[in-house]
Each structure stands twice: as C-alpha cells, then as structure tokens.
Coordinates of C-alpha atoms in Angstrom, one line a residue:
X1 CA -17.8 -8.9 -21.1
X2 CA -21.1 -7.4 -22.6
X3 CA -22.1 -4.4 -20.3
X4 CA -25.2 -4.9 -18.3
X5 CA -27.1 -1.8 -18.1
X6 CA -29.1 -0.4 -14.8
X7 CA -33.0 -0.6 -15.1
X8 CA -34.2 3.2 -16.1
X9 CA -34.7 5.2 -12.7
X10 CA -38.5 4.5 -12.7
X11 CA -38.0 1.0 -12.8
X12 CA -36.3 0.8 -9.4
X13 CA -33.1 -0.6 -8.6
X14 CA -30.1 -2.3 -9.7
X15 CA -30.1 -6.0 -9.5
X16 CA -28.0 -8.2 -6.9
X17 CA -28.0 -11.9 -8.8
X18 CA -26.8 -14.9 -7.3
X19 CA -23.5 -15.0 -9.6
X20 CA -22.6 -11.4 -8.4
X21 CA -23.8 -12.4 -4.6
X22 CA -21.3 -15.9 -4.7
X23 CA -18.2 -14.1 -6.4
X24 CA -18.4 -11.1 -4.0
X25 CA -18.3 -13.7 -1.4
X26 CA -15.7 -15.7 -2.6
X27 CA -13.7 -12.5 -3.0
X28 CA -14.4 -11.9 0.5
X29 CA -13.3 -14.7 1.9
X30 CA -10.2 -15.3 -0.1
X31 CA -9.1 -12.0 0.2
X32 CA -9.5 -12.2 4.6
X33 CA -7.3 -15.1 4.2
X34 CA -4.6 -13.9 1.3
X35 CA -4.3 -10.6 3.2
X36 CA -3.7 -11.8 7.0
X37 CA -1.5 -14.9 6.0
X38 CA 2.0 -13.9 7.0
X39 CA 1.3 -10.9 8.8
X40 CA 2.7 -11.8 11.9
X41 CA 6.4 -10.9 10.7
X42 CA 8.0 -8.7 14.1
X43 CA 7.1 -5.4 14.8
X44 CA 10.4 -4.0 14.8
X45 CA 11.2 -4.6 11.3
X46 CA 9.3 -2.1 10.4
X47 CA 9.1 1.1 13.3
X48 CA 6.4 2.9 12.1
X49 CA 4.1 0.4 13.0
X50 CA 5.4 0.3 16.5
X51 CA 4.9 4.0 16.5
X52 CA 1.5 3.6 16.0
X53 CA 1.0 0.5 18.4
X54 CA 2.5 2.8 21.2
X55 CA -0.1 5.5 20.4
X56 CA -2.8 3.2 20.7
X57 CA -1.3 2.0 24.2
X58 CA -0.7 5.2 25.7
X59 CA -3.8 7.2 24.0
X60 CA -1.2 10.1 22.4
X61 CA -3.0 10.6 19.5
X62 CA -1.5 11.7 16.4
X63 CA -3.5 14.2 15.1
X64 CA -1.6 14.7 11.8
X65 CA -3.6 11.7 10.4
X66 CA -7.2 11.2 10.7
X67 CA -8.1 8.3 13.4
X68 CA -10.2 5.9 11.3
X69 CA -7.8 3.2 11.3
X70 CA -6.5 4.3 15.0
X71 CA -10.4 4.0 16.1
X72 CA -11.1 0.8 14.7
X73 CA -8.1 -1.1 16.0
X74 CA -8.3 0.5 19.0
X75 CA -12.2 -1.0 19.2
X76 CA -11.1 -4.2 18.1
X77 CA -8.4 -4.3 20.6
X78 CA -11.3 -3.8 23.2
X79 CA -13.8 -6.2 22.0
X80 CA -10.9 -9.2 21.7
X81 CA -9.2 -8.0 25.0
X82 CA -5.8 -7.6 23.1
X83 CA -3.1 -7.3 25.9
X84 CA -1.1 -4.0 25.6
X85 CA 2.0 -5.4 23.8
X86 CA 3.5 -4.1 21.1
X87 CA 3.5 -7.1 18.6
X88 CA -0.2 -8.0 19.3
X89 CA -1.4 -4.7 18.7
X90 CA 0.6 -4.4 15.4
X91 CA -0.8 -7.6 14.1
X92 CA -4.2 -6.5 14.7
X93 CA -3.4 -3.2 12.7
X94 CA -2.5 -5.2 10.1
X95 CA -5.6 -7.4 9.9
X96 CA -7.9 -4.0 10.2
X97 CA -5.4 -3.0 7.1
X98 CA -6.3 -6.2 5.5
X99 CA -10.2 -6.0 5.7
X100 CA -10.1 -2.2 4.6
X101 CA -7.9 -3.9 1.3
X102 CA -10.6 -6.8 0.9
X103 CA -13.6 -3.9 1.0
X104 CA -11.6 -1.6 -1.2
X105 CA -12.0 -4.8 -3.8
X106 CA -15.4 -5.5 -3.2
X107 CA -16.6 -2.0 -3.8
X108 CA -15.0 -1.8 -7.0
X109 CA -15.8 -4.8 -7.9
X110 CA -19.2 -4.0 -7.6
X111 CA -19.2 -0.3 -9.0
X112 CA -17.9 -2.6 -12.1
X113 CA -20.6 -4.9 -11.8
X114 CA -23.3 -2.0 -12.0
X115 CA -21.3 -0.1 -15.0
X116 CA -20.2 -3.4 -16.3
X117 CA -20.7 -6.8 -16.0
X118 CA -20.3 -9.9 -13.7
X119 CA -17.2 -11.0 -15.6
X120 CA -15.5 -7.2 -15.7
X121 CA -16.1 -7.5 -11.7
X122 CA -14.7 -11.0 -11.3
X123 CA -11.8 -10.0 -13.8
X124 CA -11.0 -6.6 -11.4
X125 CA -11.6 -8.8 -8.3
X126 CA -8.6 -11.1 -9.2
X127 CA -6.5 -8.1 -10.7
X128 CA -6.8 -6.5 -7.3
X129 CA -6.4 -9.5 -5.1
X130 CA -3.1 -10.2 -7.0
X131 CA -1.9 -6.6 -7.2
X132 CA 1.3 -5.9 -5.1
X133 CA 0.9 -2.8 -3.6
X134 CA -2.7 -3.9 -2.2
X135 CA -1.4 -7.0 -1.1
X136 CA 1.8 -4.8 0.6
X137 CA -0.6 -2.2 2.2
X138 CA -2.8 -5.2 3.4
X139 CA 0.1 -6.5 5.9
X140 CA 1.2 -3.4 7.1
X141 CA -0.7 -1.3 10.0
X142 CA -1.0 2.0 7.8
X143 CA -3.6 4.5 6.7
X144 CA -3.4 3.9 3.1
X145 CA -5.8 0.7 2.4
X146 CA -8.6 2.5 5.0
X147 CA -8.0 5.6 2.2
X148 CA -8.8 3.1 -0.6
X149 CA -11.7 1.7 1.1
X150 CA -13.2 5.1 2.1
X151 CA -12.8 6.1 -1.7
X152 CA -13.9 2.9 -3.3
X153 CA -17.4 3.3 -0.7
X154 CA -17.9 6.8 -1.9
X155 CA -17.8 6.1 -5.6
X156 CA -20.2 2.6 -5.0
X157 CA -22.3 5.3 -3.4
X158 CA -22.4 7.2 -6.1
X159 CA -23.3 4.7 -8.4
X160 CA -26.2 3.9 -6.2
X161 CA -27.5 7.0 -5.6
X162 CA -27.1 8.0 -9.6
X163 CA -29.5 5.4 -10.3
X164 CA -32.1 5.9 -7.6
X165 CA -31.9 8.5 -5.0
X166 CA -33.2 7.4 -1.6
X167 CA -32.7 8.2 2.1
X168 CA -30.3 5.4 2.5
X169 CA -28.3 5.8 -0.3
X170 CA -28.1 9.7 0.5
X171 CA -27.1 8.6 3.9
X172 CA -24.7 5.8 2.7
X173 CA -22.8 8.6 0.5
X174 CA -22.3 11.1 3.4
X175 CA -21.3 8.3 6.0
X176 CA -18.7 7.1 2.9
X177 CA -17.1 10.6 2.2
X178 CA -16.8 10.8 5.9
X179 CA -15.2 7.4 5.8
X180 CA -12.6 8.7 3.3
X181 CA -11.7 11.6 5.2
X182 CA -11.5 10.1 8.6
X183 CA -9.0 7.9 6.5
X184 CA -6.7 10.5 5.6
X185 CA -7.5 14.0 4.9
X186 CA -7.1 14.2 1.3
X187 CA -10.2 12.1 1.4
X188 CA -12.0 15.5 1.5
X189 CA -11.8 15.8 -2.3
X190 CA -14.2 13.1 -2.5
X191 CA -16.8 15.8 -1.0
X192 CA -17.1 17.7 -4.3
X193 CA -18.6 15.3 -6.8
X194 CA -20.5 13.7 -3.7
X195 CA -22.3 16.9 -3.1
X196 CA -22.5 17.1 -7.2
X197 CA -24.4 14.2 -7.7
X198 CA -26.5 14.7 -4.8
X199 CA -27.5 18.0 -6.3
X200 CA -28.2 16.7 -9.6
X201 CA -30.1 13.3 -8.6
X202 CA -34.1 13.1 -8.3
X203 CA -37.0 15.6 -8.9
X204 CA -36.1 18.8 -7.6
X205 CA -38.9 18.8 -5.2
X206 CA -37.0 16.1 -3.6
X207 CA -33.6 17.6 -3.7
X208 CA -33.2 19.7 -0.6
X209 CA -34.1 16.6 1.4
X210 CA -31.2 14.2 -0.5
X211 CA -28.8 17.4 0.5
X212 CA -29.9 17.2 4.4
X213 CA -29.8 13.5 4.3
X214 CA -26.3 13.6 3.0
X215 CA -24.7 16.1 5.4
X216 CA -26.4 14.2 8.4
X217 CA -24.4 11.3 7.3
X218 CA -21.2 12.8 6.8
X219 CA -21.6 14.8 9.9
X220 CA -22.1 12.0 12.1
X221 CA -19.8 9.8 11.0
X222 CA -17.1 12.7 11.1
X223 CA -18.1 13.4 14.6
X224 CA -18.5 9.7 15.7
X225 CA -14.9 8.5 14.0
X226 CA -13.0 11.6 14.6
X227 CA -14.3 12.1 18.7
X228 CA -10.9 12.2 20.1
X229 CA -10.0 14.7 17.2
X230 CA -12.9 17.0 17.9
X231 CA -12.4 16.7 21.6
X232 CA -8.7 18.4 20.9
X233 CA -9.7 20.8 18.4
X234 CA -6.9 23.4 18.6
X235 CA -4.4 20.5 18.8
X236 CA -6.1 18.7 15.7
X237 CA -6.4 22.5 14.3
X238 CA -2.3 22.9 14.6
X239 CA -1.3 19.8 13.2
X240 CA -3.9 20.0 10.1
X241 CA -2.3 23.4 9.7
X242 CA 1.2 21.9 10.0
X243 CA 0.7 19.8 7.6
X244 CA -1.0 21.9 4.9
X245 CA 2.5 24.2 5.3
X246 CA 4.8 21.2 4.7
X247 CA 2.2 20.0 1.5
X248 CA 3.2 23.4 -0.1
X249 CA 6.7 23.2 0.7
X250 CA 7.1 20.1 -1.1
X251 CA 5.6 21.5 -4.5
X252 CA 8.5 22.4 -5.7
X253 CA 10.3 19.0 -5.5
X254 CA 6.6 17.6 -6.6
X255 CA 6.6 19.7 -9.9
X256 CA 10.3 18.3 -10.1
X257 CA 9.4 14.9 -9.9
X258 CA 6.7 15.2 -12.1
X259 CA 8.8 17.0 -15.2
X260 CA 11.5 14.3 -14.7
X261 CA 9.4 11.4 -14.9
X262 CA 9.6 9.9 -11.3
X263 CA 5.9 9.6 -10.9
X264 CA 5.2 8.2 -14.1
X265 CA 8.0 5.4 -13.6
X266 CA 6.3 4.7 -10.3
X267 CA 3.1 4.3 -11.6
X268 CA 5.1 1.8 -14.6
X269 CA 6.4 0.0 -11.8
X270 CA 3.3 -0.4 -10.0
X271 CA 1.5 -1.4 -12.7
X272 CA 1.7 -3.8 -15.9
X273 CA 2.3 -3.4 -19.9
X274 CA -1.1 -5.1 -20.1
X275 CA -3.0 -2.7 -17.8
X276 CA -1.6 0.0 -20.0
X277 CA -2.9 -1.3 -23.0
X278 CA -6.3 -2.1 -21.0
X279 CA -6.2 2.0 -20.2
X280 CA -5.4 3.0 -24.0
X281 CA -8.5 0.6 -24.7
X282 CA -10.4 2.5 -21.9
X283 CA -9.2 6.3 -22.7
X284 CA -10.4 5.6 -26.3
X285 CA -13.7 4.0 -25.4
X286 CA -14.2 7.3 -23.3
X287 CA -13.9 9.4 -25.7
X288 CA -16.5 7.8 -28.2
X289 CA -18.8 7.6 -25.5
X290 CA -18.1 11.2 -24.1
X291 CA -21.6 12.6 -24.9
X292 CA -23.5 9.8 -22.8
X293 CA -21.0 9.4 -20.2
X294 CA -22.6 8.7 -16.3
X295 CA -20.5 11.2 -13.5
X296 CA -19.7 7.8 -12.0
X297 CA -18.6 6.4 -15.2
X298 CA -16.0 10.0 -15.4
X299 CA -15.3 9.8 -11.8
X300 CA -13.7 6.3 -12.8
X301 CA -11.1 8.4 -15.1
X302 CA -11.2 11.5 -12.5
X303 CA -10.6 10.0 -9.3
X304 CA -6.9 8.5 -9.9
X305 CA -6.4 11.8 -12.1
X306 CA -7.0 13.9 -9.3
X307 CA -5.4 12.1 -6.8
X308 CA -2.0 12.0 -9.0
X309 CA -1.9 15.6 -9.5
X310 CA -2.0 16.1 -5.7
X311 CA 1.2 13.6 -5.3
X312 CA 3.2 16.8 -6.0
X313 CA 2.1 18.0 -2.6
X314 CA 3.6 15.0 -0.7
X315 CA 7.3 13.4 -1.0
X316 CA 7.4 10.8 -3.7
X317 CA 6.6 7.2 -2.2
X318 CA 5.1 3.8 -4.4
X319 CA 2.7 3.3 -1.7
X320 CA 1.2 6.7 -1.8
X321 CA -0.2 5.9 -5.3
X322 CA -2.3 3.1 -4.2
X323 CA -5.7 4.9 -4.7
X324 CA -4.3 5.7 -8.1
X325 CA -3.2 1.9 -8.7
X326 CA -6.9 0.9 -7.6
X327 CA -8.9 3.2 -9.2
X328 CA -6.5 3.3 -12.5
X329 CA -7.4 -1.0 -12.5
X330 CA -11.0 -0.2 -12.4
X331 CA -11.0 2.1 -15.0
X332 CA -9.3 0.3 -17.3
X333 CA -11.3 -3.1 -16.8
X334 CA -14.8 -1.1 -17.2
X335 CA -13.2 0.3 -20.4
X336 CA -12.6 -3.2 -21.8
X337 CA -16.3 -4.0 -20.9
X338 CA -17.3 -0.9 -22.6
X339 CA -15.2 -2.2 -25.5
X340 CA -16.4 -5.7 -25.7
X341 CA -20.1 -4.1 -26.0
X342 CA -18.9 -2.1 -28.9
X343 CA -17.4 -4.9 -30.6
X344 CA -20.5 -7.3 -30.0
X345 CA -22.6 -4.6 -31.8
X346 CA -20.2 -4.6 -34.7
X347 CA -20.1 -6.8 -37.8
X348 CA -19.4 -10.8 -37.2
X349 CA -16.1 -10.2 -39.2
X350 CA -14.7 -7.5 -36.7
X351 CA -15.7 -9.6 -33.9
X352 CA -14.1 -12.8 -35.1
X353 CA -10.8 -10.9 -34.3
X354 CA -11.3 -7.8 -31.8
X355 CA -13.0 -10.1 -29.0
X356 CA -10.2 -12.6 -29.0
X357 CA -7.2 -10.1 -29.0
X358 CA -9.2 -8.3 -26.0
X359 CA -9.6 -11.6 -24.3
X360 CA -6.1 -12.5 -24.8
X361 CA -5.0 -8.8 -23.3
X362 CA -7.1 -9.5 -20.1
X363 CA -5.4 -13.1 -19.7
X364 CA -2.1 -11.7 -20.1
X365 CA -3.2 -9.1 -17.5
X366 CA -3.7 -12.0 -14.9
X367 CA -0.5 -13.7 -16.2
X368 CA 1.4 -10.2 -15.3
X369 CA -0.4 -9.5 -12.3
X370 CA 0.3 -12.8 -10.6
X371 CA 3.9 -13.0 -11.3
X372 CA 4.1 -9.2 -10.4
X373 CA 2.6 -10.2 -7.0
X374 CA 4.3 -13.4 -6.3
X375 CA 7.9 -11.8 -5.3
X376 CA 5.5 -10.0 -2.5
X377 CA 3.7 -13.1 -1.2
X378 CA 7.6 -14.6 -0.6
X379 CA 8.9 -11.6 1.5
X380 CA 6.0 -11.8 3.6
X381 CA 5.7 -15.4 4.2
X382 CA 9.5 -16.2 4.3
X383 CA 11.4 -14.5 6.9
X384 CA 14.8 -14.1 5.7
X385 CA 16.4 -12.9 9.1
X386 CA 15.1 -16.0 10.9
X387 CA 16.4 -17.9 7.6
X388 CA 19.8 -16.5 8.4
X389 CA 19.9 -16.9 12.0
X390 CA 18.8 -20.6 11.8
X391 CA 21.8 -21.1 8.8
X392 CA 24.2 -19.3 11.2
X393 CA 23.7 -21.6 14.3
X394 CA 23.9 -24.7 12.2
X395 CA 27.1 -23.6 10.3
X396 CA 29.0 -21.0 12.4
X397 CA 31.9 -22.4 14.8
X398 CA 30.6 -22.9 18.1
X399 CA 31.5 -19.9 20.3
X400 CA 32.2 -17.7 17.7
X401 CA 31.6 -13.6 17.9
X402 CA 29.4 -11.7 15.3
X403 CA 29.4 -8.1 14.2
X404 CA 26.0 -7.0 12.6
X405 CA 24.9 -3.8 10.8
X406 CA 22.1 -2.4 12.3
X407 CA 19.5 -3.0 9.7
X408 CA 20.4 -6.5 10.2
X409 CA 18.6 -6.4 13.8
X410 CA 20.3 -8.8 15.4
X411 CA 19.9 -8.0 19.3
X412 CA 16.4 -8.1 18.7
X413 CA 16.2 -10.9 17.0
X414 CA 18.1 -12.6 19.1
X415 CA 15.8 -11.4 21.7
X416 CA 12.8 -12.2 20.1
X417 CA 13.8 -16.1 19.7
X418 CA 14.3 -16.9 23.0
X419 CA 16.6 -19.3 21.8
X420 CA 20.3 -20.1 22.7
X421 CA 22.4 -20.0 20.1
X422 CA 26.0 -21.3 19.4
X423 CA 27.3 -18.0 18.3
X424 CA 27.4 -14.8 20.2
X425 CA 26.4 -10.9 19.0
X426 CA 30.0 -9.3 19.8
X427 CA 28.3 -5.9 18.8
X428 CA 25.4 -4.0 16.7
X429 CA 27.2 -1.8 14.4
X430 CA 30.6 -0.9 14.1
X431 CA 33.1 0.5 16.5
X432 CA 33.8 4.3 16.7
X433 CA 36.9 4.8 14.0
X434 CA 40.6 5.4 16.0
X435 CA 43.9 6.8 14.6
X436 CA 45.9 3.8 14.9
X437 CA 43.8 0.8 13.4
X438 CA 41.5 0.5 10.8
X439 CA 37.7 -0.7 11.6
X440 CA 38.1 -4.1 10.2
X441 CA 41.1 -4.6 12.4
X442 CA 39.4 -3.3 15.7
X443 CA 36.8 -6.1 14.6
X444 CA 39.2 -8.7 14.3
X445 CA 41.2 -7.6 17.5
X446 CA 37.9 -7.7 19.5
X447 CA 37.2 -10.9 18.5
X448 CA 34.8 -11.0 15.7
X449 CA 35.3 -14.2 13.6
X450 CA 31.8 -13.0 11.4
X451 CA 30.4 -10.0 9.9
X452 CA 26.5 -9.8 9.0
X453 CA 26.2 -7.2 6.6
X454 CA 22.8 -5.2 4.9
X455 CA 22.5 -3.5 1.7
X456 CA 20.1 -1.4 3.0
X457 CA 23.0 0.0 5.3
X458 CA 26.4 -0.3 2.8
X459 CA 24.8 0.7 -0.4
X460 CA 24.1 4.3 1.0
X461 CA 27.4 4.7 2.1
X462 CA 29.4 3.5 -0.9
X463 CA 27.3 5.4 -3.2
X464 CA 27.7 8.4 -1.5
X465 CA 24.1 8.9 -0.7
X466 CA 24.7 10.7 2.4
X467 CA 24.2 14.2 3.7
X468 CA 26.6 16.9 2.4
X469 CA 27.6 17.6 5.9
X470 CA 29.1 14.1 6.4
X471 CA 30.4 13.0 2.9
X472 CA 33.4 14.1 3.9
X473 CA 33.8 13.2 7.5
X474 CA 36.3 10.5 8.8
X475 CA 33.5 8.3 10.4
X476 CA 31.9 8.0 6.7
X477 CA 35.3 7.6 5.0
X478 CA 36.3 4.7 7.6
X479 CA 33.2 2.6 7.3
X480 CA 33.2 3.2 3.4
X481 CA 37.3 1.5 3.7
X482 CA 35.9 -1.3 6.2
X483 CA 33.3 -2.4 3.7
X484 CA 36.0 -2.1 1.0
X485 CA 38.1 -4.3 2.3
X486 CA 35.8 -6.4 3.9
X487 CA 34.5 -7.0 0.1
X488 CA 37.9 -7.9 -0.6
X489 CA 39.4 -9.9 1.9
X490 CA 36.4 -11.2 3.7
X491 CA 34.8 -14.8 2.5
X492 CA 31.2 -14.6 1.8
X493 CA 29.3 -17.8 2.9
X494 CA 25.6 -17.0 2.9
X495 CA 23.6 -14.1 1.3
X496 CA 20.2 -12.9 0.1
X497 CA 19.7 -10.6 -2.3
X498 CA 17.4 -7.2 -1.5
X499 CA 13.5 -8.2 -2.3
X500 CA 10.6 -5.6 -3.4
X501 CA 9.8 -5.3 0.8
X502 CA 12.9 -3.4 1.9
X503 CA 12.2 -3.7 5.5
X504 CA 11.9 -7.4 5.2
X505 CA 14.2 -8.2 2.7
X506 CA 17.0 -6.4 3.3
X507 CA 19.8 -7.8 1.5
X508 CA 21.8 -9.8 3.7
X509 CA 25.0 -11.4 3.6
X510 CA 27.4 -12.9 6.2
X511 CA 31.3 -12.8 5.9
X512 CA 33.8 -15.0 7.5
X513 CA 36.9 -12.6 8.5
X514 CA 40.2 -12.2 7.9
X515 CA 42.1 -14.1 11.4
X516 CA 43.8 -11.9 13.7
X517 CA 47.3 -10.8 12.7
X518 CA 46.5 -11.3 8.8
X519 CA 47.4 -8.1 6.3
X520 CA 43.5 -6.7 6.3
X521 CA 43.7 -6.4 10.4
X522 CA 46.6 -4.4 10.7
X523 CA 46.3 -0.9 11.3
X524 CA 47.2 0.4 7.6
X525 CA 44.9 -2.4 6.0
X526 CA 42.0 0.0 5.5

C-alpha cells in the first residue's frame, strides 16, 4: 500500500489510471446490486418510511429535514411514472438511498486513492460495501446516506481544489457543500473547511475569483434543491429554529451519554477490533507527519471527530453515526497506507515483519467486517414474518383462531399477502382487562388456540421499561401477568430470535395456549 503522491501544483492534475477507473466502476455496479437487493420488504414494517412517502404523495413537505432525498425521489417518481402508492414510493426512496450510499463509497475511495494508493482505495471500497450501517441505511428511505454522500463529495472536492484550484473545482466544492447542507442541516459545518481551503488555494490574484465561483456553486445548488423550502421561508425558518431548540435541550443528556460511555459503546459496536487497531496506527502516523499534513488529510480525522461531538445535541442512535463510521474507516485505511510507506522506507529487517503484520491486520478487518455485515444481509433478504405465516398455515389446526401482539403486524400481513390462510385472526393485541377474568382467560374464552408474541412488545413490559405514569397501572400489571402465565402454561411451537434490524426481526414466537377450562384460563389463573 505504498502512497502515491500528487504531482506538484505546477505539474497539472492528479492522474486517474485504468486501474482506479475499473475499480470504481466495479464498486459502483457491485454496490448498486448489493444495496438494492432485498429492499422490497413491506413499507409498514417501518412507519417512518410511510410518513416520508405520504409527504411525497400529498406534497406536504416536512421542513424539519432538508429536501435533497425527497426532491431526488420526487424527480425519479416523475421520470419513472411511479404510481402514488406508498409501497412503490418507499421502495423508490430506498433505491435513492442505495445510490447515495454507493456514491459515498466511491467518493471516499477516490479520496484515499489520491492521498494513498489504488490498493488502499480497493481496501476501503470492500470494507464499506460490507459495513453494516451502510447496508442498513441503503435499504431505508432516509436522509442519512444522503448526508454521507454530501460529506464525502465535499472532501473529494477539497482534495481536488487543494491539488489545483480551477473554476470547475471551485464550483464543484460549492455544489458539494450545498448537497451536504441539503441532506441534513448539520452539513452546514462543512462550509467552514471548504471556505478555508478556497481562501488558501491558488495565487493571491485568483483567490477572489475562486471564492466567487465557490459561492455561486453553493447558492445555485441550495436554491435548486431546496426550492420548496425557499418558497415557504417562514415555515422553514420556524422548523429549523424549533430543531435548534430541541438540539440544545438534548445537550445535558448528550453529555451524560458521553461521560457514561454510551456513545463510545455505540461506536464500538458499529466497528470491529481490527478497525480500532488501524485507528491506533493512523493516529500514530498522523502525529509523526503532523508538520507536513495537507488540510484534506487532517480533515479525514477532523470530520468524524467534530461530528461525534455534535452527537451530544441529538438523541443517541446507532444510525446517526453513519458519517462518523464512514470517515473513521477512511481515516483508518489512509493511516495504514501512510504507515506502509514509512515501513517501506525503513530497513529490510523491519520491513520483513512489519509489512506482513500490517497486511494481516487488513485481512482481519475484511474478515470481521464480512462477519459483522452478514446478519444484516440475512435480515433484509429473508422475511421472518412471511416465514412465520407460511409455517402457521401448514402447521396450525385448520380453522384455529390466533391472537397477535401489535409488533407482529399480522392484520397488515394478511391483507398484504392477499392469500387465504387456514387460520383466522381473532384480535390484534390483547383485550382490555376485566375485574373477574384474567387476560389469558379472556383470550381462551374468545376461542383463541394460539398466541403470536413479539419480544419487541413483551420485553419492555417485563423489564419495567415503561413510563412512571403507567408502571402501577392495572393494564400494565395485567399484561405482565398475561405474558408470565403464557410462558409458564403455553407451549412454544415456533420462534425466531431478535435480529440486528428490530423492525424486520422483532423476535417472533408462536404459542399454543391452554384449552378452555384449564387452570390458566380460570379467573385466578393470572
């Protein structure tokens, strides 16, 4: 992984050889296939996606979020004549997210190519294609992958204009910052390093020209992408100010999470041990090379670090860490490439064992990343709810009645499949408690022979993770007793453990309930 330097500023542009061209084309086609495969699961599994789709259908824009993802999805909807159906629009939005994710990988890989080598770019492409957060968000209609794309494109534009400031590159830098801002408002932070690099690049006589070109690219892209927000500027300003207020209100909890290690644990479980070893190598090389660092090289470290600090102003969530994860991986790979260069310039004895050790860490990173990502591939490509429906249809007694937890989504599943099953849904959720009969007794008396439960529903109840106002309520206590009695007296006949994507793998279980007249069905059974 020896480092390939730029030509001097007077010597022209960075070279794009056939190797990196083929590599990026391969990453694009593999990424598009990989990130769009398995994105056809029902939209009602994730209610947030249905809300976004309904806004596109009704054109009732949500200005709490910038409009990049929504505008691109709307444009494709018009071009492809996609019908105003929630499922079709959600799936189109997921495809848009997939393309943004692939674009992010290509931009970051090109950054590593220019700052490192072709092999380092190939290494990063593989890691990010396997990285589970990229895979998860590429299969979700959301703005996170758009922010990752805008941030990656901005860094690539900084690398290019740092090498040789030209009119197209200044316009590209302004455009890329606008894309980041239009993806999520926090993308405005990238305006600061972009402005600094514009003011530092080129001769003094051209500096004002580059600045004007940068601003033109920025303003033009912002106005085009956010046209709907600009036409309703008072509503947009109100929503943005409301979001800022919420962000500052979340700060105490953010500092608490930081001090308690919550954010570090989130970062740990979204990376692998090999990446942390590579990060240690990268930080060491960064210190050694601190006097000769380019700004683009420093930003590989600074962008994820600053974004990590700004998570203090938002509720903790794994998926908010995508820019941190993407740039952290890029920084780790760049550090390994720089370390390989330093080792290669050392003595033969040192090279003899350090280079193989570095190569072993890279192989371990690939292996661990694949292992970590495979459960996400399984989650999006094998629908456990449909598997459960097929099993129930073939194994439950014909004509039997079923009660299901809300997270099972059984009514919507039965309506979606439009298939006649040999069992019927008696009720979705549990009945209201009555004074003289237990919940399980009510279920059995109503004629239910089976109960389908979800760990996503009952774990919060049994663990006591309910609001203080409800902790002593009769409904909560009756529900606790229902589950306890069901697990004690019912027969577990089918189950699947919870998976890494909760709304796809909520932990489904099918129980055969005691017959009417049994002890558990009597009024005192609960």
